[in-house]
Amino acid sequence: MDNLMILAQAPVINVQLLLDGFFIGAIFALAAYGLALVWGVMNVKNLCQGDFVIMGGYIAYVMSEMGIHPILGLPVAIVVMFGFGWFIYRIIIRRVVGRDMFTSLLATFGLAIVLQQLLNLVFGPEVQTAESGFEIRSILGGMVTVADIKFIAFVLTVVIAGIVVTFMKYSRMGQAIRATAQDARAAKVMGIDTERVYAFTYALNASICAASGVLISMIWVIQPFFGLAYSIRSFVIVTAAGLGNLPGVIAAALGLGFAEQFGGFILGAEFQQAIVVGMLVLVLIVRQVQQSRKRQAVV
Amino acid sequence: MSKWLRNIPALAVAMAGAGIFAAAPAGAKVEGDTIILGSAISFTGKYSTNGIHASNGYDLGVKRVNEMGGVKVGGKMYKLKIKYYDDESTPARGAQLAERLIRQDGIKFMLGPYSSGLTKAVAPVTAKYKIPMVEAEGASRSLFTQGNRYIFAVLSTSEQYLASSIALAAEIAIKNGRKPTDLKLAMAFENDPFSLDVRAGVMDDASKYGIKIVIDDKLPRDLADMSATLTKVKALKPDILVISGHSKGAATAARQIKEMKIDVPMIAITHCEAAKVIKKFGKATEGFLCPTQWAETLSYFGAYFGKAADFDKLFKKTYKGYKNVPYQSAQAAAAILVYKEAFERADSFDTEKVRDALSATDMKTFYGSIRFAKEGNNIAKPMVLRQIQGGILKVVAPSKWASAPVVHPRKVPGM
């Protein structure tokens, strides 16, 4: 309660929390949108989502260690992880598409463990960061600080999201992806190579995740085993927003960002993650109630 | 014929079983003129870096003792050797391998694994078989409250890690004409056994001096963002900020303290060296207080390795690629020295006699003095507090070992 009093007495603190929540939420939205794609199009619940994020982070880290500015890791990570996503699709995911839920959960969970251990073998278990070297600004009499990198990350997030949305709407492949999401069999009958669509979707997801990972490595810290936190957040956001609902994903991601920041401030950092999971439970309950009202036949 | 064939797998199992039993007595504690110590330690997994640091320390300790003639027991000279297994950084595997070392390989003298968590998993196994274990990498207080007679730790326990910083803050407050009771303390600790021990130590000292705790946050294990906590720090302006969360906590804290321009007169963080905060975050880390078990600049001296600085030199010469010698390696080497002297004082390989000799240890080494409490923790060596001054870690407390006065309040260039 004391902490609530602080917020009331020093309203400027709210600005800091809101800003931080906003920037965090924007980056969560990226990874979550990738998950929504894969989930919606292929019905694969990708548990290694967070590990793709961390892999992107390590690409930026490696580049910064080589003396290249980590922000240039963005295009590199997008291209490399696209190829990696395609590869993973060909050897693993292809075999689980269309199977029951647990097959895809188990396969991607296993994949997550393998990726974590591989990263650990290559980079070791230390926490790493990539330094952007950008300015840190103080506003409102020094009570609020904004790192330029957070702002840049936000702009880049918006740009990437914009490109993805335009792509999905207007390009042939984007249309094919949406058609496959609606009805894979019909799409196949119409001559769409659904196998290719799936591979592309999964690869695109890996790219998007990697992009958010690059930004994360410059804002927070990365470590081979940190992926899980991002996987969980992606799931919470997508579950709350629903599949194929980009505005919903953005709103949910920002909401989660705010909830984490204010929750951490008022209740203490130990509740920050409890809030994430608590929100998931809440969303599931609300969804359940909505569903039962509709009395839909379960397919 | 077919009946025979069907029995082959069973026969194979039986033979393999017999093989294991036959092997057990052969691989006993002492083979010829070699004493075999056993350790399951992390060569892979999340503790691999520190696991390897520790095993390098063990190996150097063994090498040194052997070079100096070995261990004299019953008028005969014995060499030391270590049998390692990789515990993959998982406690369950550690316990399993300890069991294997003792039952299958016949090891009678154990060395500890890396981290409090792994030590906690292994200690009950060694206690069950009444096998003494000298450990160098498990600092958690809870290891020494279980009534385990067979565990001996050369390092200082975790509740001492940051406690000295509170005493230092109180001391400075008094010198500046302020009352310690006016001081405000902010704490952020990871929610794991080690950090909670550190927290307990800080809490004890805070209540001793009547310092008011204004923030008490517990950081989740995989939280890479502590901006909410630091925003609170900004709002409440504490006099002391203490943080403990292994290397990842140190890295996250240093990064965000820099980014949020946190201006607290005293900041103490564990594991700043392991997290390489100076290299990564530069000037923003100026003035951080970092506790350490050991530093090469300390004037400790003992037989075998000489001065702390000599150990530092020898270690760097033996293992390429070390710019700084981690304290994890130093304390591991010290554990070997403890065993060496205990064997000689016991003048026997009887595990009970060696245990009693270990318990009576009172020695000075390059790593500091070693004397065990009844519970098995080392009570003769203090934790040292170093401060980042001009990009270098300098010992500032306790004053007996200090090489530079503490800079208070911390001055950050360009802030």
XYZ file of C-alpha atoms in Angstrom:
714
model
C 0.000 0.000 0.000
C 2.924 2.293 0.739
C 3.928 1.975 -2.878
C 0.482 3.059 -4.035
C 0.918 6.185 -1.907
C 4.172 6.932 -3.703
C 2.394 6.749 -7.034
C -0.230 9.158 -5.785
C 2.295 11.570 -4.262
C 4.756 11.525 -7.124
C 2.682 11.128 -10.269
C 5.796 11.525 -12.357
C 6.750 7.956 -11.382
C 3.698 6.787 -13.281
C 5.200 8.265 -16.420
C 8.330 6.148 -16.004
C 6.321 2.997 -15.432
C 3.990 3.726 -18.326
C 6.865 4.397 -20.683
C 8.739 1.261 -19.640
C 5.576 -0.817 -19.903
C 4.908 0.628 -23.330
C 8.353 -0.188 -24.696
C 8.392 -3.661 -23.185
C 4.906 -4.385 -24.459
C 5.840 -3.397 -27.996
C 8.674 -5.913 -28.055
C 6.472 -8.638 -26.546
C 3.945 -7.930 -29.291
C 6.456 -8.916 -31.971
C 7.201 -12.368 -30.569
C 3.539 -12.901 -29.780
C 2.498 -12.017 -33.298
C 4.845 -14.661 -34.641
C 3.262 -17.214 -32.348
C -0.233 -16.150 -33.409
C 0.790 -16.754 -37.025
C 2.158 -20.232 -36.470
C -0.675 -21.183 -34.170
C -3.355 -19.812 -36.479
C -1.988 -21.111 -39.759
C -0.503 -24.432 -38.767
C -2.169 -25.110 -35.442
C 1.286 -25.678 -33.952
C 1.808 -24.368 -30.437
C 5.402 -23.380 -30.706
C 7.043 -23.762 -27.284
C 10.469 -22.802 -28.580
C 9.257 -19.289 -29.391
C 11.382 -17.762 -26.642
C 14.449 -19.680 -27.733
C 14.192 -18.175 -31.204
C 14.088 -14.791 -29.457
C 17.250 -15.598 -27.521
C 18.979 -16.892 -30.659
C 18.304 -13.548 -32.318
C 19.798 -11.883 -29.261
C 22.962 -13.938 -29.566
C 23.330 -12.948 -33.208
C 23.365 -9.295 -32.126
C 25.774 -10.152 -29.324
C 28.191 -11.908 -31.675
C 28.120 -8.950 -34.029
C 28.792 -6.467 -31.258
C 31.707 -8.627 -30.104
C 33.075 -8.441 -33.644
C 32.928 -4.678 -33.481
C 29.822 -4.254 -35.601
C 26.962 -2.217 -34.169
C 24.374 -4.663 -32.814
C 21.493 -2.800 -34.445
C 22.889 -4.025 -37.766
C 22.249 -7.481 -36.353
C 18.593 -6.894 -37.140
C 18.721 -7.674 -40.888
C 21.318 -10.386 -40.298
C 19.216 -12.072 -37.613
C 16.094 -11.845 -39.762
C 17.791 -13.545 -42.714
C 19.717 -16.150 -40.699
C 16.753 -17.113 -38.567
C 14.493 -17.285 -41.612
C 16.794 -19.939 -42.987
C 16.993 -21.645 -39.609
C 13.204 -21.631 -39.261
C 12.846 -23.172 -42.697
C 15.391 -25.849 -41.789
C 13.628 -26.682 -38.519
C 10.344 -26.883 -40.376
C 11.753 -29.318 -42.903
C 13.263 -31.664 -40.345
C 10.803 -31.447 -37.436
C 7.705 -29.296 -37.664
C 6.597 -30.820 -40.991
C 6.022 -34.059 -39.152
C 3.826 -32.593 -36.434
C 1.534 -30.317 -38.466
C -1.957 -31.774 -38.455
C -1.213 -34.142 -35.577
C -2.894 -33.701 -32.223
C -1.961 -30.885 -29.874
C 0.376 -32.880 -27.644
C 2.587 -33.960 -30.508
C 3.371 -30.378 -31.433
C 3.748 -29.353 -27.798
C 6.170 -32.176 -27.066
C 8.137 -31.712 -30.272
C 8.622 -27.980 -29.804
C 9.332 -28.399 -26.097
C 12.060 -30.879 -26.963
C 13.347 -28.492 -29.563
C 13.454 -25.726 -26.951
C 15.631 -27.879 -24.671
C 17.985 -28.756 -27.520
C 18.314 -25.106 -28.556
C 19.004 -23.989 -24.970
C 21.716 -26.575 -24.526
C 23.273 -25.785 -27.894
C 23.409 -22.075 -27.041
C 24.901 -23.013 -23.692
C 27.573 -25.129 -25.354
C 28.492 -22.434 -27.844
C 28.255 -19.297 -25.707
C 28.470 -20.634 -22.171
C 25.993 -19.890 -19.400
C 27.072 -16.296 -18.741
C 24.663 -13.447 -19.063
C 25.458 -11.371 -22.132
C 24.448 -7.984 -23.425
C 24.970 -6.061 -26.610
C 25.776 -2.404 -26.044
C 24.040 0.054 -28.322
C 26.022 2.980 -26.950
C 23.048 5.275 -27.526
C 22.202 8.288 -25.395
C 20.136 8.026 -22.239
C 17.835 10.991 -21.816
C 16.417 12.422 -18.629
C 13.088 14.178 -18.789
C 10.780 15.808 -16.258
C 13.565 17.017 -14.019
C 15.585 13.826 -14.090
C 12.852 11.741 -12.526
C 12.155 9.939 -15.773
C 14.842 8.436 -17.959
C 14.383 7.135 -21.457
C 17.140 5.260 -23.192
C 17.223 6.095 -26.873
C 17.631 2.430 -27.655
C 14.196 1.738 -26.165
C 12.659 4.399 -28.348
C 14.472 3.144 -31.434
C 13.422 -0.402 -30.608
C 9.849 0.780 -30.411
C 10.022 2.471 -33.813
C 11.636 -0.603 -35.338
C 8.962 -2.805 -33.808
C 6.275 -0.694 -35.428
C 8.098 -0.768 -38.765
C 8.564 -4.539 -38.687
C 4.941 -5.086 -37.703
C 3.871 -2.767 -40.536
C 5.937 -4.664 -43.085
C 4.554 -8.005 -41.914
C 0.953 -6.767 -42.067
C 1.392 -5.271 -45.544
C 3.032 -8.456 -46.664
C 0.198 -10.602 -45.355
C -2.405 -8.413 -47.017
C -1.007 -7.719 -50.448
C 1.650 -10.247 -51.433
C 0.823 -13.565 -53.094
C 2.480 -15.511 -50.319
C 0.664 -13.509 -47.669
C -2.646 -14.226 -49.333
C -1.739 -17.891 -49.609
C -0.916 -17.967 -45.895
C -4.253 -16.440 -45.021
C -6.082 -18.811 -47.336
C -4.334 -21.786 -45.756
C -5.198 -20.513 -42.294
C -8.862 -20.359 -43.258
C -9.060 -23.824 -44.755
C -5.956 -25.782 -45.563
C -7.736 -28.404 -47.624
C -9.611 -25.884 -49.769
C -6.384 -23.958 -50.276
C -4.701 -27.110 -51.470
C -7.548 -27.811 -53.904
C -7.136 -24.305 -55.283
C -3.549 -25.081 -56.106
C -1.747 -23.548 -53.156
C 1.355 -25.436 -52.138
C 0.417 -25.620 -48.459
C 3.647 -27.353 -47.572
C 5.539 -24.301 -48.797
C 3.133 -21.981 -47.023
C 3.740 -23.775 -43.746
C 7.496 -23.665 -44.184
C 7.337 -19.980 -45.001
C 5.096 -19.206 -42.033
C 7.355 -21.007 -39.618
C 10.441 -19.348 -41.056
C 8.750 -15.945 -40.891
C 7.937 -16.577 -37.235
C 11.573 -17.390 -36.481
C 12.587 -14.138 -38.200
C 10.133 -12.035 -36.229
C 11.239 -13.629 -32.977
C 14.873 -13.030 -33.844
C 14.153 -9.380 -34.549
C 12.661 -8.965 -31.093
C 15.642 -10.851 -29.682
C 18.078 -8.394 -31.240
C 16.228 -5.523 -29.569
C 16.061 -7.393 -26.254
C 19.813 -7.987 -26.244
C 20.352 -4.237 -26.407
C 17.773 -3.371 -23.742
C 17.997 -6.213 -21.227
C 20.274 -9.209 -20.882
C 20.291 -12.581 -22.633
C 21.266 -16.007 -21.410
C 20.740 -19.442 -22.999
C 17.974 -20.320 -20.544
C 15.991 -17.073 -20.628
C 13.787 -18.140 -23.554
C 11.054 -19.628 -21.428
C 9.951 -16.276 -20.020
C 9.338 -14.989 -23.543
C 7.541 -18.154 -24.587
C 5.176 -17.833 -21.640
C 4.482 -14.180 -22.327
C 3.789 -14.930 -25.991
C 1.293 -17.586 -24.980
C -0.455 -15.291 -22.532
C -0.740 -12.556 -25.142
C -1.978 -14.804 -27.928
C -4.442 -16.567 -25.659
C -5.814 -13.243 -24.525
C -5.964 -11.726 -27.989
C -7.118 -14.694 -29.998
C -5.615 -15.951 -33.226
C -5.368 -13.767 -36.290
C -6.141 -10.639 -34.357
C -3.183 -8.291 -34.717
C -4.749 -5.267 -32.984
C -5.711 -7.638 -30.182
C -2.145 -8.933 -29.918
C -0.772 -5.395 -29.701
C -3.336 -4.349 -27.106
C -2.713 -7.467 -25.022
C 1.056 -7.065 -25.260
C 0.958 -3.449 -24.160
C -1.470 -4.359 -21.394
C 0.910 -7.046 -20.200
C 3.816 -4.595 -20.304
C 1.903 -2.108 -18.134
C 0.674 -4.820 -15.770
C 4.221 -6.113 -15.238
C 5.645 -2.685 -14.527
C 2.901 -1.479 -12.203
C 2.549 -4.890 -10.568
C 6.281 -5.018 -9.952
C 6.225 -1.536 -8.500
C 3.217 -1.902 -6.241
C 3.445 -5.547 -5.155
C 7.190 -6.124 -5.557
C 9.256 -7.798 -8.250
C 8.408 -11.258 -6.946
C 4.872 -10.803 -8.231
C 5.862 -9.587 -11.668
C 5.693 -13.023 -13.229
C 2.847 -14.169 -11.057
C 0.872 -11.360 -12.656
C 1.594 -12.728 -16.122
C 0.418 -16.196 -15.224
C -2.467 -14.844 -13.142
C -3.669 -12.906 -16.154
C -3.554 -16.066 -18.245
C -5.790 -17.849 -15.761
C -8.159 -14.896 -15.765
C -8.294 -14.817 -19.553
C -8.992 -18.534 -19.707
C -11.826 -18.224 -17.201
C -13.385 -15.313 -19.072
C -13.055 -17.187 -22.337
C -14.656 -20.261 -20.825
C -17.624 -18.263 -19.566
C -18.043 -16.607 -22.970
C -17.899 -19.944 -24.713
C -20.457 -21.555 -22.478
C -22.851 -18.653 -23.072
C -22.605 -19.161 -26.795
C -23.461 -22.869 -26.455
C -21.406 -23.690 -29.486
C -21.005 -27.232 -30.593
C -17.464 -28.270 -29.940
C -15.833 -29.568 -33.076
C 18.937 -74.211 -28.268
C 16.085 -71.709 -28.379
C 15.844 -71.842 -24.607
C 19.521 -71.006 -24.412
C 19.129 -68.094 -26.750
C 16.281 -66.725 -24.704
C 18.464 -66.793 -21.630
C 21.310 -64.862 -23.136
C 20.015 -61.372 -22.187
C 19.390 -62.513 -18.624
C 22.833 -64.003 -18.498
C 24.373 -60.804 -19.808
C 22.600 -58.771 -17.131
C 23.760 -61.172 -14.457
C 27.333 -60.993 -15.658
C 27.262 -57.226 -15.844
C 25.892 -57.136 -12.304
C 28.644 -59.452 -11.115
C 31.146 -57.215 -12.876
C 29.950 -54.174 -10.934
C 30.207 -55.976 -7.632
C 33.585 -57.344 -8.501
C 34.775 -53.860 -9.452
C 33.656 -52.235 -6.229
C 36.441 -53.309 -3.882
C 39.113 -52.929 -6.556
C 38.511 -49.180 -7.042
C 38.882 -48.373 -3.385
C 40.010 -45.116 -1.766
C 43.729 -45.831 -2.101
C 45.256 -47.642 -5.059
C 48.921 -48.463 -4.681
C 50.483 -45.182 -3.744
C 47.604 -43.010 -4.925
C 44.787 -41.545 -2.857
C 41.730 -41.066 -5.036
C 39.370 -38.214 -4.251
C 36.021 -38.099 -5.993
C 33.932 -35.243 -7.284
C 30.851 -34.843 -9.435
C 31.095 -31.345 -10.823
C 29.520 -29.293 -13.611
C 31.453 -29.612 -16.846
C 28.318 -28.977 -18.893
C 25.070 -27.133 -18.293
C 24.424 -23.753 -16.766
C 27.177 -23.949 -14.130
C 29.810 -25.203 -16.569
C 31.972 -22.075 -16.483
C 32.305 -22.059 -12.724
C 32.424 -25.843 -12.580
C 35.478 -25.744 -14.800
C 37.017 -22.926 -12.733
C 36.583 -25.091 -9.652
C 37.974 -28.261 -11.221
C 40.994 -26.289 -12.443
C 41.532 -25.210 -8.854
C 41.258 -28.786 -7.599
C 43.699 -29.942 -10.268
C 46.234 -27.259 -9.479
C 45.998 -28.096 -5.781
C 46.637 -31.765 -6.538
C 49.498 -30.922 -8.878
C 51.172 -28.724 -6.288
C 50.845 -31.247 -3.467
C 52.187 -34.036 -5.683
C 55.087 -31.872 -6.857
C 56.025 -31.229 -3.242
C 56.273 -34.963 -2.602
C 52.697 -35.880 -1.901
C 50.913 -36.893 1.274
C 52.727 -38.772 4.033
C 50.610 -41.371 5.760
C 51.994 -44.196 7.880
C 55.539 -43.285 6.851
C 54.714 -43.746 3.153
C 54.322 -41.044 0.515
C 51.092 -41.055 -1.462
C 50.099 -39.083 -4.549
C 46.678 -37.475 -4.919
C 44.327 -38.041 -7.822
C 40.751 -36.960 -8.516
C 38.038 -38.961 -10.193
C 35.540 -36.619 -11.835
C 32.069 -37.057 -13.195
C 30.010 -34.423 -14.988
C 26.836 -33.644 -13.041
C 25.403 -31.636 -15.961
C 24.503 -28.843 -13.498
C 21.479 -30.802 -12.254
C 21.084 -31.703 -8.567
C 19.468 -35.081 -9.228
C 22.373 -36.134 -11.406
C 24.827 -34.845 -8.803
C 23.279 -37.004 -6.083
C 23.235 -40.007 -8.395
C 26.884 -39.588 -9.290
C 27.913 -39.124 -5.665
C 26.204 -42.433 -4.948
C 28.082 -43.971 -7.863
C 31.443 -42.569 -6.740
C 30.980 -43.970 -3.266
C 29.292 -47.302 -3.939
C 30.637 -48.296 -7.308
C 34.028 -46.609 -7.428
C 34.720 -47.063 -3.733
C 35.694 -43.425 -3.179
C 36.164 -42.631 0.505
C 36.983 -38.932 0.316
C 34.796 -36.511 -1.597
C 35.297 -33.030 -2.958
C 32.271 -30.804 -3.397
C 30.462 -29.884 -6.595
C 29.839 -26.303 -7.763
C 27.010 -24.187 -6.275
C 24.984 -24.420 -3.096
C 22.165 -26.221 -4.866
C 24.346 -29.069 -6.085
C 26.169 -29.303 -2.742
C 22.817 -29.571 -1.023
C 21.959 -32.522 -3.252
C 25.270 -34.305 -2.708
C 25.742 -33.691 1.037
C 23.008 -36.090 2.257
C 24.509 -38.878 0.129
C 27.980 -38.449 1.610
C 26.474 -38.212 5.089
C 24.515 -41.415 4.525
C 27.700 -43.347 3.756
C 29.684 -41.435 6.414
C 32.136 -40.227 3.771
C 33.794 -36.890 4.528
C 33.395 -34.149 1.929
C 35.459 -30.981 1.747
C 33.581 -28.534 -0.404
C 34.677 -25.193 -1.759
C 31.715 -23.890 -3.741
C 28.586 -24.193 -1.621
C 28.087 -21.128 0.572
C 24.454 -21.450 1.592
C 23.942 -21.290 5.347
C 21.399 -24.088 5.173
C 24.164 -26.567 4.307
C 25.446 -26.281 7.859
C 22.242 -26.470 9.821
C 21.339 -30.083 9.037
C 23.593 -31.657 11.652
C 25.757 -33.181 8.898
C 29.080 -34.163 10.513
C 30.777 -34.997 7.233
C 30.709 -31.678 5.402
C 33.519 -29.123 5.605
C 33.508 -25.881 3.661
C 36.564 -23.696 3.163
C 34.588 -20.659 2.026
C 32.643 -18.047 3.993
C 28.908 -18.680 4.202
C 26.512 -16.666 2.097
C 24.924 -14.563 4.830
C 28.291 -12.800 5.167
C 28.389 -11.716 1.529
C 26.849 -8.278 1.893
C 26.569 -7.934 5.651
C 29.850 -6.022 5.837
C 28.462 -3.338 3.545
C 25.776 -2.502 6.103
C 28.369 -2.145 8.861
C 30.401 0.046 6.539
C 27.417 2.285 5.799
C 26.691 2.636 9.520
C 30.334 3.441 10.212
C 30.366 6.157 7.554
C 27.077 7.607 8.788
C 28.471 7.945 12.311
C 31.622 9.561 10.978
C 29.513 12.093 9.064
C 27.519 12.922 12.177
C 24.429 11.031 11.139
C 22.644 8.351 13.063
C 22.553 4.888 11.457
C 18.867 4.803 12.341
C 18.314 7.602 9.806
C 19.630 5.438 6.990
C 17.268 3.962 4.431
C 18.030 0.594 2.881
C 16.721 -0.804 -0.409
C 17.117 -4.520 -1.103
C 16.556 -6.615 -4.209
C 17.345 -10.305 -3.934
C 16.747 -13.198 -6.221
C 14.313 -15.751 -4.883
C 16.825 -18.594 -4.504
C 18.476 -20.225 -1.477
C 21.793 -18.457 -1.914
C 20.444 -14.930 -2.329
C 17.891 -15.370 0.438
C 20.777 -16.309 2.732
C 22.573 -13.152 1.694
C 19.375 -11.277 2.449
C 19.125 -12.841 5.920
C 22.628 -11.594 6.707
C 21.784 -8.083 5.540
C 18.525 -8.093 7.523
C 20.373 -9.105 10.689
C 22.837 -6.267 10.357
C 20.165 -3.766 9.381
C 18.192 -4.530 12.516
C 21.369 -4.405 14.586
C 21.996 -0.821 13.485
C 18.308 0.073 13.327
C 18.465 0.862 9.636
C 15.069 1.238 8.001
C 14.279 -1.083 5.101
C 12.272 0.801 2.495
C 12.349 -1.699 -0.381
C 12.478 -5.479 -0.079
C 11.927 -6.985 -3.534
C 12.524 -10.591 -4.486
C 13.541 -11.054 -8.086
C 12.240 -14.073 -9.981
C 14.818 -16.500 -11.308
C 14.512 -15.558 -14.971
C 13.654 -11.905 -14.673
C 15.789 -9.883 -17.029
C 14.209 -6.579 -16.100
C 14.278 -4.877 -12.714
C 13.177 -1.434 -13.821
C 10.076 -1.544 -11.613
C 12.281 -2.053 -8.540
C 14.705 0.637 -9.651
C 11.869 3.082 -10.280
C 10.972 2.577 -6.641
C 14.594 3.263 -5.717
C 14.360 6.504 -7.629
C 11.238 7.514 -5.805
C 12.338 6.585 -2.284
C 15.998 7.722 -2.501
C 17.560 5.151 -0.159
C 21.096 5.586 1.238
C 22.092 2.014 0.481
C 21.057 -0.292 -2.347
C 22.001 -3.968 -2.045
C 21.403 -6.483 -4.817
C 22.118 -10.180 -5.083
C 21.106 -12.426 -7.949
C 24.210 -14.205 -9.236
C 25.822 -12.916 -12.439
C 22.556 -12.311 -14.228
C 21.289 -10.152 -11.382
C 24.538 -8.200 -11.372
C 24.453 -7.688 -15.140
C 20.799 -6.665 -15.172
C 21.270 -4.340 -12.223
C 24.381 -2.692 -13.640
C 22.762 -2.178 -17.023
C 19.597 -0.652 -15.612
C 21.325 1.402 -12.921
C 23.231 2.962 -15.782
C 20.184 3.368 -17.963
C 17.946 4.829 -15.271
C 20.736 6.988 -13.850
C 20.197 5.638 -10.356
C 22.037 7.870 -7.917
C 22.399 6.058 -4.594
C 25.437 6.912 -2.395
C 26.207 3.248 -1.718
C 25.480 0.321 -4.023
C 26.588 -3.201 -3.144
C 26.129 -6.091 -5.572
C 27.271 -9.706 -5.434
C 28.941 -11.366 -8.430
C 29.950 -8.116 -10.162
C 33.243 -9.673 -11.120
C 31.701 -12.801 -12.611
C 29.280 -10.631 -14.582
C 32.176 -8.528 -15.922
C 30.244 -5.335 -15.171
C 33.289 -3.064 -15.414
C 34.072 -4.187 -18.937
C 30.460 -4.086 -20.052
C 29.095 -0.977 -18.403
C 32.235 1.062 -17.791
C 32.069 4.230 -15.776
C 28.489 3.723 -14.650
C 29.737 0.966 -12.332
C 32.139 3.307 -10.529
C 31.852 2.952 -6.773
C 29.971 -0.363 -6.717
C 30.871 -2.455 -3.680
C 31.501 -6.066 -4.613
C 32.019 -8.793 -2.012
C 34.497 -11.538 -2.766
C 35.710 -14.691 -1.058
C 39.294 -14.024 -2.045
C 41.427 -11.580 -3.979
C 44.964 -11.949 -5.234
C 45.878 -8.589 -3.668
C 45.261 -9.847 -0.120
C 48.281 -10.461 2.080
C 47.321 -14.044 2.928
C 50.199 -16.484 3.125
C 50.602 -20.196 3.607
C 52.708 -23.229 2.807
C 52.351 -24.905 -0.630
C 51.377 -21.847 -2.672
C 53.018 -19.000 -0.761
C 51.238 -15.672 -1.036
C 47.865 -15.072 -2.655
C 49.707 -13.260 -5.439
C 51.952 -16.291 -5.995
C 48.932 -18.518 -6.451
C 47.573 -15.991 -8.902
C 50.767 -16.110 -10.922
C 51.052 -19.898 -10.868
C 47.421 -20.351 -11.865
C 47.715 -18.018 -14.826
C 50.866 -19.814 -15.912
C 49.252 -23.232 -15.637
C 45.955 -22.402 -17.320
C 46.068 -20.228 -20.388
C 43.338 -17.723 -21.080
C 42.718 -16.462 -17.537
C 43.035 -12.704 -17.152
C 41.850 -12.838 -13.552
C 41.919 -15.860 -11.305
C 38.365 -16.529 -10.127
C 37.981 -17.062 -6.391
C 36.141 -20.269 -7.254
C 39.478 -21.713 -8.374
C 41.397 -20.431 -5.356
C 39.030 -21.963 -2.829
C 38.980 -25.271 -4.710
C 42.778 -25.448 -4.485
C 42.523 -24.629 -0.776
C 40.185 -27.603 -0.276
C 42.926 -29.928 -1.534
C 45.382 -28.460 0.968
C 42.890 -29.077 3.760
C 42.663 -32.739 2.775
C 46.426 -33.072 2.552
C 47.000 -31.845 6.084
C 44.081 -33.833 7.456
C 45.431 -37.093 5.999
C 48.808 -36.421 7.556
C 47.404 -35.506 10.947
C 45.077 -38.530 10.942
C 47.991 -40.679 9.725
C 45.384 -43.092 8.480
C 42.838 -43.620 5.723
C 40.096 -44.480 8.154
C 37.225 -42.192 7.187
C 36.285 -41.431 10.792
C 39.851 -40.532 11.715
C 40.188 -38.337 8.635
C 36.866 -36.721 9.486
C 38.070 -35.897 12.983
C 41.321 -34.548 11.597
C 39.408 -32.381 9.132
C 37.279 -31.104 11.957
C 40.426 -30.089 13.871
C 41.860 -28.166 10.904
C 43.479 -24.862 11.818
C 45.728 -23.617 9.081
C 46.863 -20.544 7.237
C 46.816 -20.688 3.454
C 47.122 -18.388 0.445
C 43.313 -18.389 0.504
C 43.114 -17.193 4.117
C 42.819 -18.956 7.438
C 40.804 -22.132 7.645
C 39.193 -23.325 10.873
C 35.899 -25.155 10.894
C 32.985 -24.572 13.209
C 31.244 -27.608 14.666
C 28.796 -27.349 11.766
C 31.591 -27.514 9.202
C 31.722 -23.970 7.865
C 34.957 -21.971 7.876
C 34.848 -19.320 10.577
C 38.412 -18.033 10.305
C 38.218 -16.197 6.974
C 36.253 -12.986 6.474
C 34.399 -11.948 3.344
C 36.235 -9.098 1.655
C 34.520 -6.057 0.214
C 36.010 -4.475 -2.875
C 35.015 -1.231 -4.520
C 35.257 -0.329 -8.185
C 37.591 2.670 -8.199
C 38.772 4.037 -11.520
C 37.722 0.829 -13.234
C 39.723 -1.365 -10.844
C 38.483 -3.470 -7.934
C 40.196 -2.340 -4.723
C 39.803 -3.910 -1.295
C 38.114 -1.412 1.058
C 36.898 -3.564 3.957
C 37.568 -5.073 6.428
C 40.070 -2.359 7.252
C 42.782 -4.898 8.208
C 43.086 -5.969 4.569
C 42.059 -2.718 2.874
C 44.288 -1.361 0.124
C 42.300 1.843 -0.455
C 39.831 3.950 1.527
C 36.196 3.610 0.563
C 34.825 6.359 -1.681
C 31.538 7.569 -0.258
C 29.209 8.721 -1.685
C 30.080 7.010 -4.940
C 31.064 9.460 -7.617
C 29.984 8.615 -11.114
C 31.730 10.600 -13.820
C 29.352 12.572 -15.973
C 26.255 12.086 -13.894
